[in-house]
XYZ file of C-alpha atoms in Angstrom:
753
model
C 0.000 0.000 0.000
C 2.811 2.404 0.918
C 4.550 1.951 -2.444
C 1.273 2.564 -4.303
C 0.601 5.717 -2.274
C 4.086 7.091 -2.930
C 3.748 6.395 -6.636
C 0.369 8.149 -6.895
C 1.492 11.211 -4.914
C 4.817 11.556 -6.756
C 3.099 11.200 -10.129
C 0.560 13.830 -9.098
C 3.211 16.283 -7.891
C 5.157 15.991 -11.155
C 2.331 17.386 -13.266
C 2.856 21.075 -14.043
C -0.877 21.750 -14.566
C -3.570 21.075 -11.985
C -6.220 19.763 -14.406
C -3.887 17.149 -15.915
C -2.616 16.147 -12.473
C -6.158 15.588 -11.188
C -7.171 13.583 -14.271
C -4.229 11.199 -13.904
C -4.681 10.918 -10.157
C -8.350 9.826 -10.181
C -7.506 7.130 -12.729
C -4.589 5.922 -10.591
C -6.762 5.766 -7.467
C -9.585 3.990 -9.289
C -7.105 1.334 -10.444
C -5.373 0.998 -7.068
C -8.653 0.585 -5.146
C -10.351 -1.463 -7.849
C -13.494 0.696 -7.772
C -15.896 1.779 -10.513
C -15.393 5.518 -10.041
C -13.049 8.019 -8.430
C -13.776 11.752 -8.399
C -12.298 14.886 -6.912
C -14.097 18.103 -5.990
C -12.293 21.344 -5.153
C -13.602 24.201 -3.009
C -14.601 27.615 -4.334
C -14.936 29.676 -1.160
C -16.047 32.776 -3.001
C -19.126 30.972 -4.348
C -19.470 28.648 -1.339
C -19.569 25.398 -3.263
C -17.548 22.382 -4.433
C -16.709 22.005 -8.126
C -16.337 18.585 -9.763
C -12.843 18.948 -11.241
C -11.903 15.401 -12.307
C -13.470 11.968 -12.455
C -12.859 8.530 -13.868
C -16.386 7.106 -13.886
C -18.663 10.160 -14.051
C -19.677 11.950 -17.269
C -16.799 13.949 -18.771
C -19.204 16.709 -19.816
C -19.952 17.444 -16.162
C -16.327 18.223 -15.246
C -15.843 21.847 -14.257
C -19.591 22.441 -14.471
C -21.241 20.391 -11.740
C -21.250 22.173 -8.392
C -22.411 21.094 -4.944
C -23.273 23.691 -2.306
C -21.518 23.418 1.051
C -24.802 22.494 2.735
C -25.994 19.825 0.284
C -25.075 16.377 -0.977
C -22.756 13.759 0.473
C -19.766 15.741 -0.787
C -21.002 18.791 1.125
C -21.455 16.621 4.230
C -17.842 15.403 4.010
C -16.686 19.037 3.843
C -18.944 20.139 6.707
C -17.989 17.309 9.054
C -14.333 17.317 7.952
C -14.190 13.521 8.227
C -14.727 10.475 5.964
C -18.287 9.460 5.045
C -18.732 5.755 4.170
C -22.207 4.827 2.850
C -23.246 1.422 1.470
C -26.159 2.863 -0.545
C -25.739 6.541 -1.293
C -29.257 6.974 -2.699
C -30.856 6.051 0.615
C -28.887 8.698 2.527
C -30.903 11.849 3.427
C -28.116 14.115 2.131
C -27.913 12.441 -1.297
C -28.269 14.977 -4.112
C -29.355 13.789 -7.527
C -27.362 15.409 -10.347
C -28.482 13.886 -13.681
C -25.616 15.417 -15.656
C -22.964 13.312 -13.852
C -24.648 10.033 -14.858
C -24.104 8.102 -11.614
C -27.420 6.193 -11.679
C -25.747 2.784 -11.440
C -23.362 3.758 -8.598
C -24.383 2.910 -5.030
C -21.500 2.591 -2.548
C -19.841 5.931 -1.622
C -16.689 6.746 0.325
C -15.544 10.345 0.527
C -12.824 12.024 2.588
C -11.857 15.701 2.932
C -8.583 17.134 1.623
C -7.442 19.514 4.356
C -4.374 21.764 4.456
C -3.593 23.882 7.522
C -7.137 23.495 8.887
C -8.695 24.563 5.609
C -10.773 22.191 3.468
C -9.404 22.284 -0.088
C -11.677 19.644 -1.539
C -13.128 16.134 -1.332
C -11.928 12.922 -2.948
C -14.476 10.147 -3.349
C -14.715 6.598 -4.689
C -17.943 4.897 -5.753
C -18.979 1.364 -6.671
C -21.956 -0.222 -8.376
C -22.307 -2.887 -5.718
C -24.048 -1.607 -2.587
C -21.503 -2.265 0.150
C -19.577 -0.618 2.958
C -15.961 0.104 2.008
C -13.704 -1.785 4.412
C -11.268 -0.268 6.924
C -8.226 -0.833 4.699
C -9.853 1.003 1.792
C -10.948 3.863 4.026
C -7.457 4.131 5.560
C -5.905 4.201 2.078
C -8.128 7.074 0.912
C -7.645 9.092 4.131
C -3.856 8.680 3.910
C -3.868 9.648 0.248
C -5.958 12.768 0.942
C -3.581 13.871 3.705
C -0.555 13.546 1.410
C -2.287 15.222 -1.523
C -3.333 18.247 0.553
C 0.090 19.920 0.541
C 0.653 19.214 -3.156
C -2.773 20.576 -4.150
C -2.246 23.697 -2.031
C 1.103 24.312 -3.733
C -0.208 23.700 -7.250
C -3.208 25.946 -6.641
C -0.993 28.790 -5.420
C 1.125 28.494 -8.571
C -1.990 28.442 -10.756
C -3.288 31.638 -9.127
C 0.060 33.335 -9.689
C 0.114 32.118 -13.276
C -3.324 33.597 -13.911
C -2.273 36.863 -12.297
C 0.598 37.161 -14.771
C -1.956 38.071 -17.401
C -2.944 41.130 -15.403
C -0.186 43.370 -16.775
C 2.364 41.524 -14.602
C 1.045 43.231 -11.447
C 0.670 40.915 -8.473
C -0.040 41.139 -4.773
C 1.424 38.302 -2.713
C 0.483 37.812 0.925
C 3.094 36.696 3.418
C 3.498 36.933 7.176
C 4.779 40.285 8.480
C 7.936 39.704 10.500
C 9.706 43.072 10.784
C 7.855 46.387 10.302
C 8.620 49.060 7.748
C 8.154 50.018 4.112
C 10.586 49.649 1.218
C 10.254 50.305 -2.501
C 13.034 48.885 -4.635
C 14.416 46.236 -7.009
C 14.331 42.554 -6.087
C 17.514 40.501 -5.752
C 17.030 36.712 -5.851
C 19.406 34.374 -4.001
C 19.072 30.752 -5.111
C 19.233 27.850 -2.625
C 21.443 24.795 -2.867
C 20.490 22.785 -5.946
C 17.488 20.502 -5.394
C 15.124 19.204 -8.041
C 12.345 19.278 -5.447
C 12.582 23.072 -5.408
C 12.403 23.539 -9.194
C 9.159 25.042 -10.436
C 8.097 23.933 -13.900
C 8.237 26.715 -16.488
C 8.183 26.880 -20.267
C 10.429 28.927 -22.554
C 10.459 30.022 -26.187
C 14.217 29.536 -26.658
C 14.829 25.793 -26.871
C 18.253 26.251 -28.492
C 19.611 28.285 -25.602
C 18.193 25.837 -23.039
C 19.769 22.868 -24.861
C 23.184 24.595 -24.755
C 22.794 25.286 -21.030
C 21.992 21.633 -20.416
C 24.942 20.415 -22.512
C 27.358 22.617 -20.568
C 25.902 21.473 -17.229
C 26.223 17.803 -18.211
C 29.843 18.331 -19.323
C 30.714 20.041 -16.009
C 29.020 17.253 -14.057
C 31.097 14.638 -15.902
C 34.217 16.602 -15.047
C 33.160 16.717 -11.364
C 32.640 12.960 -11.306
C 36.068 12.364 -12.829
C 37.744 14.669 -10.278
C 35.898 13.042 -7.370
C 36.946 9.607 -8.573
C 40.598 10.698 -8.804
C 40.529 12.257 -5.331
C 39.145 9.071 -3.807
C 41.529 6.728 -5.647
C 43.805 5.091 -3.110
C 41.472 6.125 -0.278
C 38.699 3.616 -1.004
C 38.689 0.257 -2.751
C 38.778 0.285 -6.571
C 35.496 -1.583 -6.863
C 33.821 1.158 -4.813
C 35.083 3.723 -7.322
C 32.732 2.092 -9.805
C 29.979 4.244 -8.284
C 31.393 7.290 -10.096
C 31.680 5.301 -13.314
C 28.044 4.237 -12.954
C 26.996 7.876 -12.551
C 28.916 8.798 -15.700
C 27.254 5.993 -17.671
C 23.855 7.181 -16.471
C 24.663 10.678 -17.728
C 25.724 9.340 -21.106
C 22.698 7.046 -21.372
C 20.954 7.774 -24.652
C 17.507 7.162 -23.198
C 18.033 9.580 -20.301
C 19.680 12.429 -22.206
C 17.401 12.070 -25.232
C 14.341 12.324 -23.034
C 15.601 15.521 -21.382
C 16.425 17.152 -24.721
C 13.009 16.029 -26.023
C 11.328 17.867 -23.146
C 13.307 20.990 -24.034
C 12.067 20.690 -27.620
C 8.523 20.602 -26.216
C 9.117 24.054 -24.741
C 10.271 23.268 -21.217
C 13.240 25.105 -19.681
C 16.405 23.058 -19.100
C 15.777 22.869 -15.334
C 12.128 21.867 -15.843
C 13.036 19.222 -18.432
C 15.653 17.766 -16.094
C 13.158 17.643 -13.216
C 10.408 15.991 -15.308
C 12.643 13.223 -16.635
C 14.653 12.513 -13.464
C 11.565 12.374 -11.259
C 9.848 10.042 -13.735
C 12.815 7.656 -13.505
C 12.745 7.948 -9.697
C 9.059 7.075 -9.742
C 9.692 4.006 -11.916
C 12.580 2.749 -9.768
C 10.707 3.251 -6.492
C 7.712 1.315 -7.842
C 9.816 -1.829 -8.345
C 9.669 -4.288 -5.449
C 13.371 -5.199 -5.689
C 15.318 -3.316 -2.962
C 18.448 -2.927 -5.103
C 16.492 -1.277 -7.930
C 14.717 0.983 -5.431
C 18.097 2.195 -4.179
C 18.981 3.307 -7.721
C 16.250 5.955 -7.346
C 18.517 7.718 -4.838
C 21.438 7.550 -7.262
C 19.559 9.087 -10.161
C 18.087 11.780 -7.910
C 21.590 12.685 -6.711
C 22.833 12.788 -10.292
C 19.965 15.070 -11.298
C 20.780 17.472 -8.447
C 24.430 17.610 -9.556
C 23.428 18.593 -13.086
C 20.930 21.104 -11.690
C 23.669 22.749 -9.617
C 25.629 23.581 -12.762
C 22.482 24.754 -14.539
C 21.741 27.163 -11.701
C 25.343 28.337 -11.562
C 25.017 29.431 -15.190
C 21.823 31.309 -14.371
C 23.099 32.841 -11.143
C 23.166 36.623 -11.199
C 26.760 37.817 -11.094
C 26.069 41.559 -10.967
C 26.571 43.312 -7.627
C 23.549 43.554 -5.348
C 21.658 46.734 -6.377
C 21.633 49.487 -3.753
C 18.342 49.614 -1.902
C 17.399 46.135 -3.118
C 15.041 43.607 -1.543
C 16.603 40.208 -0.844
C 14.442 37.230 -1.874
C 15.377 33.645 -0.972
C 13.783 30.293 -0.369
C 14.807 30.771 3.265
C 16.769 33.792 4.423
C 19.343 32.718 6.996
C 21.461 34.749 9.382
C 24.575 34.120 7.284
C 22.840 35.099 4.020
C 21.534 38.322 5.527
C 24.930 39.096 7.051
C 26.626 38.541 3.656
C 24.269 40.850 1.771
C 23.314 43.458 4.368
C 26.423 45.557 3.775
C 25.792 45.432 0.013
C 22.677 47.567 0.089
C 19.867 45.181 1.043
C 16.985 47.160 2.573
C 14.332 44.440 3.083
C 13.947 40.668 2.951
C 11.386 38.210 1.599
C 11.730 34.621 2.816
C 9.498 32.037 1.131
C 9.904 29.846 4.201
C 10.871 30.739 7.754
C 8.993 32.110 10.756
C 8.581 35.452 12.460
C 10.939 34.488 15.270
C 13.846 32.904 13.433
C 17.245 34.368 14.240
C 17.414 35.837 10.731
C 14.254 37.820 11.458
C 15.586 38.888 14.852
C 18.688 40.154 13.044
C 16.492 41.960 10.498
C 14.633 43.734 13.305
C 17.927 44.646 14.948
C 19.050 46.204 11.660
C 15.708 47.939 11.128
C 15.100 45.963 7.927
C 11.465 45.194 6.967
C 10.869 41.453 6.567
C 8.108 39.218 5.227
C 8.261 35.440 5.743
C 6.224 32.288 5.046
C 5.233 33.491 1.587
C 4.647 29.881 0.535
C 5.461 27.782 -2.493
C 6.008 30.644 -4.916
C 8.660 30.150 -7.618
C 11.768 32.276 -7.103
C 11.725 32.975 -10.838
C 8.608 35.101 -10.256
C 10.748 37.744 -8.521
C 13.512 38.103 -11.121
C 14.046 41.540 -12.719
C 11.138 43.218 -10.939
C 10.476 46.202 -8.734
C 8.401 45.697 -5.599
C 6.823 47.340 -2.597
C 7.367 45.603 0.747
C 4.832 46.355 3.484
C 6.318 44.876 6.647
C 3.234 45.866 8.636
C 0.632 43.951 6.610
C 2.891 41.291 5.046
C 1.914 42.327 1.514
C 4.316 42.261 -1.445
C 3.361 44.326 -4.493
C 5.213 43.076 -7.576
C 5.519 45.543 -10.476
C 3.064 47.935 -8.769
C 0.860 50.221 -10.856
C 1.314 53.996 -10.763
C -1.498 54.614 -8.263
C -0.185 52.036 -5.758
C 3.358 53.317 -6.179
C 2.296 56.917 -5.438
C 0.294 55.797 -2.401
C 3.268 53.958 -0.905
C 5.736 56.701 -1.769
C 3.594 58.995 0.386
C 3.511 56.419 3.210
C 7.311 56.004 3.020
C 7.642 59.796 3.281
C 5.362 59.856 6.334
C 7.299 57.028 7.951
C 10.561 58.894 7.392
C 9.059 62.042 8.949
C 7.954 60.030 12.006
C 11.463 58.580 12.415
C 12.985 62.056 12.219
C 10.492 63.326 14.790
C 11.237 60.669 17.384
C 14.997 60.787 16.715
C 15.118 64.420 17.829
C 14.226 63.425 21.392
C 16.398 60.284 21.537
C 18.547 61.832 24.284
C 15.596 62.425 26.636
C 14.937 59.888 29.425
C 12.110 57.359 29.130
C 9.677 58.792 31.669
C 5.894 58.473 31.352
C 3.557 61.472 31.435
C 2.824 60.745 35.109
C 6.474 60.301 36.128
C 7.209 56.538 35.869
C 10.829 55.874 34.747
C 11.753 52.911 32.556
C 15.322 52.040 31.566
C 15.555 51.255 27.856
C 18.593 49.075 27.255
C 20.342 47.626 24.239
C 20.523 44.058 22.950
C 23.957 43.778 21.326
C 26.128 41.160 19.694
C 24.358 40.514 16.403
C 26.780 42.935 14.785
C 30.500 43.030 15.414
C 30.510 46.794 14.806
C 30.430 48.869 17.991
C 30.327 52.640 17.957
C 28.453 55.565 19.475
C 25.778 55.470 16.776
C 24.307 52.179 18.003
C 23.410 53.655 21.381
C 20.378 55.614 20.166
C 19.839 56.893 23.699
C 20.011 53.483 25.387
C 20.762 53.403 29.124
C 23.217 50.519 28.878
C 23.356 46.984 27.480
C 20.749 44.595 28.834
C 21.986 41.643 26.770
C 25.310 41.144 25.039
C 25.246 37.869 23.089
C 28.776 36.571 23.539
C 28.147 33.596 21.229
C 28.101 35.724 18.074
C 31.885 36.349 17.900
C 32.358 32.641 18.727
C 30.213 31.795 15.664
C 32.369 33.943 13.381
C 35.519 31.916 14.062
C 36.914 28.525 13.022
C 37.907 27.493 16.578
C 37.333 28.530 20.187
C 38.809 31.999 20.826
C 41.661 32.516 23.245
C 41.300 34.370 26.535
C 43.203 37.376 25.130
C 40.920 37.602 22.092
C 37.882 37.570 24.326
C 39.335 40.247 26.597
C 39.653 42.571 23.586
C 36.061 41.915 22.469
C 34.546 42.433 25.898
C 36.573 45.536 26.719
C 35.267 47.273 23.562
C 31.704 46.539 24.610
C 32.176 47.578 28.247
C 33.829 50.847 27.198
C 30.792 51.725 25.077
C 28.789 52.404 28.282
C 31.516 53.201 30.864
C 29.081 54.578 33.479
C 26.170 52.234 32.817
C 25.681 48.520 33.294
C 26.571 46.012 30.576
C 25.014 42.563 30.983
C 27.027 39.838 29.276
C 25.378 36.485 28.728
C 27.727 33.526 28.957
C 28.102 31.339 25.883
C 24.644 30.315 24.661
C 24.949 27.821 21.808
C 22.887 24.810 20.869
C 19.356 24.775 19.522
C 19.600 26.615 16.208
C 22.860 28.396 17.113
C 25.702 26.142 16.059
C 29.473 26.404 16.156
C 31.035 24.822 13.060
C 33.981 23.579 15.122
C 31.795 22.186 17.935
C 29.009 20.283 16.156
C 26.025 19.033 18.123
C 23.642 16.551 16.515
C 20.373 15.969 18.366
C 16.841 14.881 17.495
C 15.336 17.750 19.490
C 18.011 20.426 19.926
C 15.760 23.029 21.592
C 15.176 20.592 24.457
C 18.703 19.325 24.379
C 22.270 20.278 25.144
C 22.358 24.067 25.039
C 23.164 27.173 27.067
C 24.364 26.634 30.618
C 24.131 22.848 30.149
C 27.034 22.926 27.694
C 29.248 25.330 29.609
C 28.812 23.480 32.888
C 29.790 20.252 31.121
C 32.824 22.102 29.709
C 34.191 24.245 32.548
C 37.380 24.825 30.556
C 35.308 26.911 28.100
C 33.228 28.606 30.806
C 36.186 29.549 33.030
C 38.192 31.070 30.160
C 35.205 33.183 29.157
C 34.464 34.427 32.688
C 38.167 35.184 33.304
C 38.206 37.248 30.073
C 35.095 39.171 31.176
C 36.591 39.932 34.601
C 39.906 41.102 33.122
C 38.137 43.254 30.523
C 36.177 44.892 33.360
C 39.285 46.061 35.217
C 39.223 49.856 35.471
C 35.675 50.070 34.093
C 33.485 48.280 36.644
C 30.185 48.008 34.788
C 30.108 44.261 34.043
C 27.157 42.049 34.985
C 27.110 38.334 34.111
C 23.965 36.487 33.042
C 23.446 32.702 32.816
C 21.277 31.334 29.971
C 18.917 28.342 29.788
C 18.873 27.722 33.531
C 16.275 25.108 34.513
C 17.229 24.106 38.074
C 18.758 25.569 41.240
C 21.803 23.282 41.148
C 22.896 24.805 37.815
C 22.979 28.244 39.440
C 25.029 26.908 42.352
C 27.530 25.235 40.022
C 27.856 28.311 37.801
C 28.386 30.661 40.760
C 31.064 28.309 42.115
C 32.937 28.479 38.782
C 32.538 32.278 38.565
C 33.996 32.587 42.077
C 36.876 30.325 41.063
C 37.592 32.516 38.029
C 37.373 35.645 40.216
C 39.975 34.379 42.706
C 42.261 33.223 39.884
C 42.199 36.670 38.237
C 42.563 38.432 41.609
C 45.720 36.394 42.304
C 47.186 37.241 38.901
C 46.989 41.030 39.163
C 47.670 43.790 41.653
C 44.687 45.774 40.394
C 41.360 45.835 42.121
C 38.930 43.282 40.693
C 35.264 44.099 41.069
C 32.915 41.226 41.666
C 30.117 41.571 39.099
C 26.435 41.083 39.728
C 25.208 37.658 38.626
C 21.779 37.075 37.138
C 19.838 34.419 35.311
C 17.691 34.341 32.221
C 14.174 33.144 32.903
C 13.278 31.268 29.742
C 12.481 27.770 31.016
C 8.975 27.558 32.590
C 10.175 25.483 35.573
C 11.914 28.576 36.982
C 8.608 30.423 37.372
C 7.877 28.132 40.322
C 11.327 28.576 41.914
C 11.683 32.348 41.805
C 11.685 32.770 45.590
C 14.640 30.417 46.065
C 16.472 31.855 43.038
C 16.142 35.412 44.363
C 18.291 34.371 47.339
C 21.093 33.153 45.056
C 21.381 35.827 42.309
C 21.279 39.604 41.941
C 18.820 39.986 39.067
C 16.335 38.253 36.788
C 16.121 38.844 33.048
C 13.252 37.258 31.157
C 14.052 35.836 27.723
C 10.550 36.115 26.295
C 11.424 34.408 22.982
C 12.310 31.034 24.462
C 9.873 31.358 27.373
C 7.043 31.748 24.850
C 8.361 28.801 22.830
C 8.491 26.499 25.844
C 5.220 27.643 27.418
C 3.288 27.087 24.185
C 5.268 23.983 23.103
C 5.881 25.600 19.719
C 9.143 25.428 17.762
C 9.317 29.016 16.518
C 11.424 27.949 13.520
C 8.957 25.284 12.349
C 6.807 26.717 9.551
C 3.993 24.232 10.241
C 3.391 25.540 13.757
C 5.062 28.971 13.754
C 1.662 30.677 13.523
C 0.875 29.270 16.996
C 3.893 31.097 18.463
C 2.626 34.361 19.923
C 4.008 36.228 22.924
C 0.587 37.885 23.363
C -1.032 34.533 24.178
C -2.910 35.034 27.478
C -0.868 32.241 29.119
C 2.388 34.023 28.250
C 1.142 37.415 29.463
C -0.092 35.907 32.729
C 3.232 34.098 33.243
C 5.122 37.369 32.686
C 2.867 39.075 35.218
C 3.517 36.286 37.766
C 7.280 36.748 37.314
C 6.989 40.523 37.781
C 4.870 40.139 40.926
C 7.312 37.612 42.437
C 10.329 39.802 41.604
C 8.673 42.755 43.307
C 7.878 40.627 46.350
C 11.495 39.386 46.483
C 12.817 42.916 45.817
C 15.104 41.763 43.022
C 16.022 43.636 39.831
C 13.957 42.579 36.817
C 14.360 43.133 33.089
C 13.151 41.589 29.841
C 15.374 41.133 26.805
C 13.173 39.314 24.293
C 11.570 40.614 21.107
C 8.394 41.512 23.018
C 10.168 44.510 24.584
C 10.849 46.056 21.169
C 7.178 46.005 20.132
C 5.057 49.054 21.083
C 2.191 46.984 22.470
C 4.568 44.646 24.262
C 6.557 47.484 25.860
C 3.322 49.106 27.061
C 2.138 45.897 28.766
C 5.551 45.081 30.258
C 5.861 48.558 31.767
C 2.393 48.144 33.311
C 3.405 44.760 34.788
C 6.385 46.313 36.551
C 9.280 45.608 34.199
C 11.329 48.777 34.635
C 14.194 47.569 32.397
C 13.480 46.704 28.776
C 16.280 45.568 26.476
C 15.969 45.655 22.686
C 17.708 46.213 19.345
C 19.296 49.584 18.622
C 16.697 50.319 15.960
C 13.849 49.993 18.480
C 15.327 52.073 21.313
C 14.228 55.525 20.187
C 10.775 54.265 19.182
C 10.082 52.661 22.573
C 11.486 55.664 24.461
C 9.139 57.943 22.500
C 6.199 55.684 23.294
C 6.960 55.662 27.026
C 7.224 59.453 27.111
C 3.820 59.779 25.461
C 1.727 57.440 27.619
C 0.351 57.486 31.135
C 1.508 54.693 33.440
C -1.869 54.324 35.173
C -3.593 54.194 31.804
C -1.209 51.404 30.739
C -2.238 49.420 33.838
C -5.880 49.680 32.787
C -4.932 48.416 29.293
C -2.995 45.531 30.878
C -5.979 44.520 33.033
C -8.174 44.370 29.932
C -5.597 42.274 28.024
C -5.151 39.791 30.877
C -8.905 39.162 30.836
C -8.984 38.293 27.113
C -9.049 34.663 25.975
C -6.828 34.605 22.871
C -3.869 36.361 21.298
C -5.883 37.687 18.342
C -8.164 39.672 20.674
C -5.132 41.017 22.541
C -3.545 42.252 19.296
C -6.785 43.867 18.126
C -7.397 45.617 21.443
C -3.794 46.797 21.807
C -3.617 48.220 18.282
C -6.892 50.067 18.840
C -5.533 51.552 22.085
C -2.316 52.668 20.378
C -4.404 54.419 17.708
C -6.395 56.217 20.437
C -3.130 57.276 22.053
C -1.950 58.734 18.719
C 0.721 56.050 18.332
C -0.788 54.117 15.414
C 2.217 54.927 13.236
C 4.226 52.402 15.254
C 2.017 49.441 14.225
C 0.964 50.305 10.665
C 2.227 52.183 7.627
C 2.269 55.978 7.726
C 2.232 58.406 10.654
């Protein structure tokens, strides 16, 4: 059954056009299940009905014409109940709808199951049989499994079809993504291609077959050369008979049947990449369908070979011109390294087809003040080539090749946004004090950039979080104590009369060191943060010694421990810090100040140990990013569930309030250094809870200081009380945004002033 399912789904996904894919699929299912009819209906939400799109067994004339309202028929019942309906005699069912045009008079048994993608019904697939009978459990399980696998493919194909239809509208398109970093940008698009993978190739046609054939020939020649070089490099390292693998690959490339088929596809109008994908995936499908395990393994070989050829095809198509100034970076998934490589080349905004709003790349984008849109979906990268666009980081909308009216509208909004930034920048030096006299310290999150100068201060009152792992990540081995002393001294000297909180090495999860690889099934619940450094005191002690030495003569260092989950970890860390302190004190005649020690509250278990922790450390700093992730059991980097990650979830807000109340009761310093502090609504609520230290990116400092100076503390407490009483994050967002508009601060959460 599994092999049959894989074959049907792979065959379906290979079809470039939805209608042809559906036609082939219903025939495949009919054969596999040995039924008299298989049909598929797709949803039209605008007209509130299902449309019969394909069938092997019903009248061909009814395809695309027969519709079933959401509230009628067995198909409508499947969609309403969102579960399989298995009926031995469909005509006797009260929801049966007679549609003479489909000619199903001799069909009795009915089994239908919904096709659902991300909680949305896309359609219904059904099988019917002349004999009145109940479909058995195996048949029902097969159809349900097939529908679940088809859902993603249908959603992707439909999105491409919509984009394809939009291309006829004078090339103007509006694409909806998820807003991740606010702001507006108008500029040219710059596309960065991912590592070669046939799975990521979108099928497109071209009118220049000759050029495509030449590209393919060059790519094949370069692949042969690669294989020869690899074989030579491995000679003497592995057995000669094992080297035959490379020879086999070369023979596959030179196979007349394989190459002729690819060139034939090019002659039919397909691009070289599309032709390669169509032929290679067809061979993979054939190999995987064979029962023999050895033959099935050859599917992997031919897929690998196809990806090697694709790499050289994409290299030929890769843009070699410099990144245009003011450009918008587009990639399948924008990573921290990709953004870091291009940011200094003029990139002003990012579009990531994948990714989530709380990936580290997005956090970096916010720190740089770069608008970002993520989770755009399965849109071909080729759609963005050689185009101008408008990026609305507030709404998540991308306007490709905008018309004159839209362009003028956004040019005005960009002008207003610039005026607002200039207005708030003028008062950047003023303290963050509310209208009724409440003072809040606005601090800086630092470390995402290695550049430190006066300009990054933006009126910040110190550094609330210095990420020491970032310089570690930029090296090829662990840094020496002297190197670390130089780094830390530069940071401490930036705020000589204000506190600088340095977090000890926090790697693991999605922050990896190339020279210290960690492979885990669930890295966010694994070996990371303080767990690593306590297991490796030689790393921890060197880092703390460097911090203490860098602090000599300055005296503003505070040390913070990440990913603490139990009291014993705090005890062990403090013991090592004391050891480092006495070692440094014995090595120098200068006075060594003992820094304050604090912990990051990001693991939920600590919420119930705050009283005991307050007796051991000098301050608490809440890491709202990870605390939210762990409280909601949501991997913020997982696209499938990233939408569930929301720091405004009532459970998160109530947990933050509990922490603030306990800190006040224990009379211990409290700050928050997550992304929530840099958001206007978040800063307002945190201030009302009692967080009097908020740490954020340089770009957000002046904005949050302006907000604090223009609100009333007691009014913010009333807003907090209302938010804590709400039942879901959506209502909190809606209420907060409305309150910010009433306060005259709407320009911080939407385009314009």
